[in-house]
Amino acid sequence: MHIPLHIDLTQYPRRVRWFMAILWAVIVAKCIVVWWAIGRWEVPFHPLWIVAPTIVFAGLASILWLTHHEE
């Protein structure tokens, strides 16, 4: 099975690309704040329990968005 993968960013308007960039900046900021807060207040679990699923699901959503093609 061969699925051709072609990502054409020109199909998305500039404001949509900026929106995605801002959303990723918010996700990164949230991860930094969570990491800091868990270390600051000594929560009894590792920050990756929160940060890893956030990054994985945001990445999955971004990949689905990038590879979606209108026909």
PDB file of C-alpha atoms in Angstrom:
ATOM      1  CA  MET A   1       0.000   0.000   0.000  1.00  0.00           C
ATOM      2  CA  HIS A   2       1.457   3.318  -1.069  1.00  0.00           C
ATOM      3  CA  ILE A   3      -0.041   6.537   0.218  1.00  0.00           C
ATOM      4  CA  PRO A   4       1.551   9.574  -1.409  1.00  0.00           C
ATOM      5  CA  LEU A   5       2.201  12.330   1.102  1.00  0.00           C
ATOM      6  CA  HIS A   6       2.382  15.847  -0.223  1.00  0.00           C
ATOM      7  CA  ILE A   7       2.068  18.852   2.041  1.00  0.00           C
ATOM      8  CA  ASP A   8       1.218  22.015   0.143  1.00  0.00           C
ATOM      9  CA  LEU A   9       1.189  24.968   2.512  1.00  0.00           C
ATOM     10  CA  THR A  10       0.123  27.336  -0.267  1.00  0.00           C
ATOM     11  CA  GLN A  11      -3.399  25.879  -0.127  1.00  0.00           C
ATOM     12  CA  TYR A  12      -3.879  27.548   3.258  1.00  0.00           C
ATOM     13  CA  PRO A  13      -4.275  31.317   3.551  1.00  0.00           C
ATOM     14  CA  ARG A  14      -1.644  33.243   5.477  1.00  0.00           C
ATOM     15  CA  ARG A  15      -4.012  33.984   8.367  1.00  0.00           C
ATOM     16  CA  VAL A  16      -4.720  30.262   8.826  1.00  0.00           C
ATOM     17  CA  ARG A  17      -0.993  29.495   8.977  1.00  0.00           C
ATOM     18  CA  TRP A  18      -0.540  32.291  11.526  1.00  0.00           C
ATOM     19  CA  PHE A  19      -3.443  30.906  13.542  1.00  0.00           C
ATOM     20  CA  MET A  20      -1.768  27.479  13.666  1.00  0.00           C
ATOM     21  CA  ALA A  21       1.536  29.086  14.677  1.00  0.00           C
ATOM     22  CA  ILE A  22      -0.174  30.991  17.500  1.00  0.00           C
ATOM     23  CA  LEU A  23      -1.906  27.814  18.664  1.00  0.00           C
ATOM     24  CA  TRP A  24       1.433  25.983  18.768  1.00  0.00           C
ATOM     25  CA  ALA A  25       2.938  28.879  20.744  1.00  0.00           C
ATOM     26  CA  VAL A  26       0.084  28.555  23.267  1.00  0.00           C
ATOM     27  CA  ILE A  27       0.669  24.790  23.502  1.00  0.00           C
ATOM     28  CA  VAL A  28       4.387  25.287  24.119  1.00  0.00           C
ATOM     29  CA  ALA A  29       3.688  27.998  26.717  1.00  0.00           C
ATOM     30  CA  LYS A  30       1.224  25.693  28.499  1.00  0.00           C
ATOM     31  CA  CYS A  31       3.814  22.906  28.584  1.00  0.00           C
ATOM     32  CA  ILE A  32       6.454  25.239  30.018  1.00  0.00           C
ATOM     33  CA  VAL A  33       4.066  26.509  32.711  1.00  0.00           C
ATOM     34  CA  VAL A  34       3.001  22.970  33.640  1.00  0.00           C
ATOM     35  CA  TRP A  35       6.635  21.831  33.876  1.00  0.00           C
ATOM     36  CA  TRP A  36       7.469  24.827  36.078  1.00  0.00           C
ATOM     37  CA  ALA A  37       4.385  24.449  38.293  1.00  0.00           C
ATOM     38  CA  ILE A  38       4.951  20.738  38.920  1.00  0.00           C
ATOM     39  CA  GLY A  39       8.547  21.434  39.933  1.00  0.00           C
ATOM     40  CA  ARG A  40       7.639  24.490  41.991  1.00  0.00           C
ATOM     41  CA  TRP A  41       4.956  22.833  44.105  1.00  0.00           C
ATOM     42  CA  GLU A  42       6.547  19.368  44.136  1.00  0.00           C
ATOM     43  CA  VAL A  43       3.615  17.466  42.671  1.00  0.00           C
ATOM     44  CA  PRO A  44       4.290  13.709  43.077  1.00  0.00           C
ATOM     45  CA  PHE A  45       4.417  12.823  39.371  1.00  0.00           C
ATOM     46  CA  HIS A  46       6.649  13.680  36.444  1.00  0.00           C
ATOM     47  CA  PRO A  47       5.619  16.618  34.203  1.00  0.00           C
ATOM     48  CA  LEU A  48       5.816  14.413  31.116  1.00  0.00           C
ATOM     49  CA  TRP A  49       2.543  12.777  32.188  1.00  0.00           C
ATOM     50  CA  ILE A  50       0.894  16.066  31.193  1.00  0.00           C
ATOM     51  CA  VAL A  51       3.287  17.446  28.581  1.00  0.00           C
ATOM     52  CA  ALA A  52       3.754  14.307  26.442  1.00  0.00           C
ATOM     53  CA  PRO A  53       0.048  13.687  25.677  1.00  0.00           C
ATOM     54  CA  THR A  54      -0.399  17.386  24.958  1.00  0.00           C
ATOM     55  CA  ILE A  55       2.412  17.383  22.390  1.00  0.00           C
ATOM     56  CA  VAL A  56       1.373  14.031  20.882  1.00  0.00           C
ATOM     57  CA  PHE A  57      -2.275  14.999  20.378  1.00  0.00           C
ATOM     58  CA  ALA A  58      -1.409  18.489  19.122  1.00  0.00           C
ATOM     59  CA  GLY A  59       1.050  16.942  16.678  1.00  0.00           C
ATOM     60  CA  LEU A  60      -1.528  14.412  15.521  1.00  0.00           C
ATOM     61  CA  ALA A  61      -4.113  17.146  14.987  1.00  0.00           C
ATOM     62  CA  SER A  62      -1.570  19.245  13.076  1.00  0.00           C
ATOM     63  CA  ILE A  63      -0.568  16.315  10.856  1.00  0.00           C
ATOM     64  CA  LEU A  64      -4.212  15.564  10.093  1.00  0.00           C
ATOM     65  CA  TRP A  65      -4.781  19.234   9.272  1.00  0.00           C
ATOM     66  CA  LEU A  66      -1.709  19.424   7.028  1.00  0.00           C
ATOM     67  CA  THR A  67      -2.469  16.242   5.108  1.00  0.00           C
ATOM     68  CA  HIS A  68      -6.175  16.967   4.585  1.00  0.00           C
ATOM     69  CA  HIS A  69      -6.996  17.704   0.964  1.00  0.00           C
ATOM     70  CA  GLU A  70     -10.207  19.136  -0.427  1.00  0.00           C
ATOM     71  CA  GLU A  71     -11.309  17.338  -3.575  1.00  0.00           C
TER      72      GLU A  71
END
